[in-house]
Short mmCIF file of C-alpha atoms in Angstrom, two decimals:
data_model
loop_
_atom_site.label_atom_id
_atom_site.label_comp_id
_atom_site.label_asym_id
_atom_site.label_seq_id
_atom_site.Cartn_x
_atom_site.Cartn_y
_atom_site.Cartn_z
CA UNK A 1 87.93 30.72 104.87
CA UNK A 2 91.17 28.91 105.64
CA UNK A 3 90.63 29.26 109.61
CA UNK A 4 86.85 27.79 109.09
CA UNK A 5 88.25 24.75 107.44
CA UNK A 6 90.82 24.34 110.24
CA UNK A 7 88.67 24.39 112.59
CA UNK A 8 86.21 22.04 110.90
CA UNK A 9 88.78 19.79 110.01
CA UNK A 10 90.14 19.69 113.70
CA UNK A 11 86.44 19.06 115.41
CA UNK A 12 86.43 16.23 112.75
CA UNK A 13 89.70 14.88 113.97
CA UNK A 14 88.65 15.12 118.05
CA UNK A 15 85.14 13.83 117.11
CA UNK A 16 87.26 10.48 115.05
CA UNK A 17 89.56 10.59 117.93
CA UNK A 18 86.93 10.38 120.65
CA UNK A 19 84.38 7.82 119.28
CA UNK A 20 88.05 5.35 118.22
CA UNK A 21 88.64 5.53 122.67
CA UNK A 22 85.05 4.18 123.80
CA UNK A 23 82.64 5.74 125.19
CA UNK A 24 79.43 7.34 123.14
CA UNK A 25 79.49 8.90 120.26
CA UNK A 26 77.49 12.23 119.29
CA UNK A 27 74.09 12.96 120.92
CA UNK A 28 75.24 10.38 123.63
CA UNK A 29 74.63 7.22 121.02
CA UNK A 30 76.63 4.46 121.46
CA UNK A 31 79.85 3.94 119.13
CA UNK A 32 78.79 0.99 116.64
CA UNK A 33 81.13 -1.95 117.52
CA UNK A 34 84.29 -2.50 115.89
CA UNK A 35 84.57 -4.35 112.52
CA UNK A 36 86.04 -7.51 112.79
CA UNK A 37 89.87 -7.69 112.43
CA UNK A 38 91.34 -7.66 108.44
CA UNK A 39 92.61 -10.69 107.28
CA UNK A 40 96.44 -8.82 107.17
CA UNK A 41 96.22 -9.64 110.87
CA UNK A 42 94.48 -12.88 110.50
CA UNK A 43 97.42 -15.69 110.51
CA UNK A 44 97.55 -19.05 108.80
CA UNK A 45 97.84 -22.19 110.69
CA UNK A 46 101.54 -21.99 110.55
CA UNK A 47 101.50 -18.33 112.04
CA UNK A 48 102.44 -16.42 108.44
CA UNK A 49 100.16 -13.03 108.01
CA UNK A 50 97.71 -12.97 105.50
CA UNK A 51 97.52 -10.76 102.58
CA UNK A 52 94.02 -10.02 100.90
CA UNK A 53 93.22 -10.39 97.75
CA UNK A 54 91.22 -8.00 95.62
CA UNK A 55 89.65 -7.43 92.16
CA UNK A 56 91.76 -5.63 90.67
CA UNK A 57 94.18 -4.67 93.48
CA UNK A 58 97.93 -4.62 94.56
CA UNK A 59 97.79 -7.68 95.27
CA UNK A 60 96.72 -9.13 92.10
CA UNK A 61 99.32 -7.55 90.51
CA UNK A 62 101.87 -9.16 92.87
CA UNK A 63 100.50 -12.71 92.52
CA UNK A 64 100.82 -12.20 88.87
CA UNK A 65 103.73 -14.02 87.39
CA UNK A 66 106.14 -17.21 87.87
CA UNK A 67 106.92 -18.63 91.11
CA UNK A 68 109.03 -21.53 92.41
CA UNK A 69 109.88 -23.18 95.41
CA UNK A 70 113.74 -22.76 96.85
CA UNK A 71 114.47 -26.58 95.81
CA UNK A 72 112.77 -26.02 92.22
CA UNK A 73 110.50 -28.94 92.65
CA UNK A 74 106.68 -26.71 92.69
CA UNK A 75 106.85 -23.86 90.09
CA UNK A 76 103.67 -22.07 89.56
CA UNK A 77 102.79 -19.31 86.56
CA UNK A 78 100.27 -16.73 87.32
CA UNK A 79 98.26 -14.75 84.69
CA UNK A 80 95.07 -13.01 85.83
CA UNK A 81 92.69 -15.22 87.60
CA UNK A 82 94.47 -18.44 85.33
CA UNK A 83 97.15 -20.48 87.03
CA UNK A 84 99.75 -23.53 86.03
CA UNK A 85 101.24 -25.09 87.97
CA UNK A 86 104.40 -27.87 87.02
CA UNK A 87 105.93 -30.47 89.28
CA UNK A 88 105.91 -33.94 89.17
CA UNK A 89 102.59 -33.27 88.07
CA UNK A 90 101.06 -31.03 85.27
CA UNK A 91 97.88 -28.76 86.86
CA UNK A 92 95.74 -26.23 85.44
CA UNK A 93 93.45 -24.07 87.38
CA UNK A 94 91.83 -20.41 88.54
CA UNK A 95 92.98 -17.88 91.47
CA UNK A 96 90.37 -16.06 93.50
CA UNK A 97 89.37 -14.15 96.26
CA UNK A 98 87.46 -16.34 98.80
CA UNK A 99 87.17 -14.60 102.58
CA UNK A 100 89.93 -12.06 101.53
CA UNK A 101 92.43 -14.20 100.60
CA UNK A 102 93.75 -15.48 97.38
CA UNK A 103 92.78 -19.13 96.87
CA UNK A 104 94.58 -21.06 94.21
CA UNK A 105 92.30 -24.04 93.11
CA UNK A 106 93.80 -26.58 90.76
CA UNK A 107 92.55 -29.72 88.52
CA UNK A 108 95.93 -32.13 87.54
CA UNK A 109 96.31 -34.03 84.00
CA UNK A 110 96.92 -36.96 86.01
CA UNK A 111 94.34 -36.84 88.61
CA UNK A 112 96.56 -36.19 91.46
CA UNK A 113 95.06 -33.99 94.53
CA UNK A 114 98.13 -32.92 96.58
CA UNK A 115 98.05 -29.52 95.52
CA UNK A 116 93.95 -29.06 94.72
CA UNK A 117 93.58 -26.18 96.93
CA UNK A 118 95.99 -23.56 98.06
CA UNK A 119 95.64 -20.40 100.46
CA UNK A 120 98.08 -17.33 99.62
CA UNK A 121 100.08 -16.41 102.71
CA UNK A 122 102.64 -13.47 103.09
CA UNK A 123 102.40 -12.42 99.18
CA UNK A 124 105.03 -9.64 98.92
CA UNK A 125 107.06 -8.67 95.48
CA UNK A 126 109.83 -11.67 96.21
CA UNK A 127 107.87 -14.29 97.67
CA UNK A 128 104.88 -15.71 99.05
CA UNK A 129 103.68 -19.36 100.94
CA UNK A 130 100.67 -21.37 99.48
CA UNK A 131 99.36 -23.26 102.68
CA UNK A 132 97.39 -26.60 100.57
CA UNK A 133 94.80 -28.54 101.98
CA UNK A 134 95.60 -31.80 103.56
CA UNK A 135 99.70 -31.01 102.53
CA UNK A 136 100.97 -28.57 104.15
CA UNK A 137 102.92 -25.39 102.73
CA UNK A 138 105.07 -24.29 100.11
CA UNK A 139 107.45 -21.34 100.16
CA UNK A 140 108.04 -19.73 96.80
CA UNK A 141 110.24 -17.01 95.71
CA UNK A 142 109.63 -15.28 92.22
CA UNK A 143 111.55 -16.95 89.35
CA UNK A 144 111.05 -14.12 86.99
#
């Protein structure tokens, strides 16, 4: 029984190994093309990898908290799909996936539109850049 599975398991492995080189896959068929790259190799316009988002994934649960930029002027506070965010203006506003990425839209007290929209960048456990529309980026480091 053991050698059976073996040997299934490796004619799975050369058939996988075969159709990822090129050429045609069984009964002489043609491989179906590649899927488009994942947005963890997709860069933002200043070059920092992506990280995806997901319902309900890792990366939820590393957005997920309070964040603040190295000079302490942006801090933002993360709690499911809700977001705050305090600096010289107060904003409220919702986290979600959009195209694989996390996108952090935001409606200030005051009106203010600076930091409206924000794409998640290089999320990791210690920090993460928000690229904003029509600003530019923010680097943030977790502040607790």
């Amino acid at each position: 029984m053991i050698k059976q599975v073996c040997k299934g398991a490796a004619t799975v492995a050369a058939v996988v190994a075969l159709s990822a080189c090129g050429g045609t896959g069984p009964n002489g068929a043609e491989p179906p093309e590649s899927p488009s790259p994942s947005a963890t190799a997709a860069a933002s316009p200043s070059g920092v990898a992506a990280t995806p988002g997901g319902s309900g994934g890792k990366a939820d649960a590393l957005l997920s908290g309070t964040w603040g930029t190295s000079t302490g002027s942006v801090l933002l506070r993360v709690r499911g799909r809700a977001v705050e965010m305090a600096s010289a203006h107060r904003c409220q506003g919702k986290v979600a996936e959009e195209d694989g990425l996390h996108v952090i839209r935001l409606t200030c007290d005051d009106g203010n539109t600076d930091r409206s929209v924000g794409r998640v960048y290089g999320l990791s456990a210690d920090g993460m850049t928000v690229e904003w529309e029509g600003l530019g980026a923010d680097s943030f480091e977790r502040a607790g």
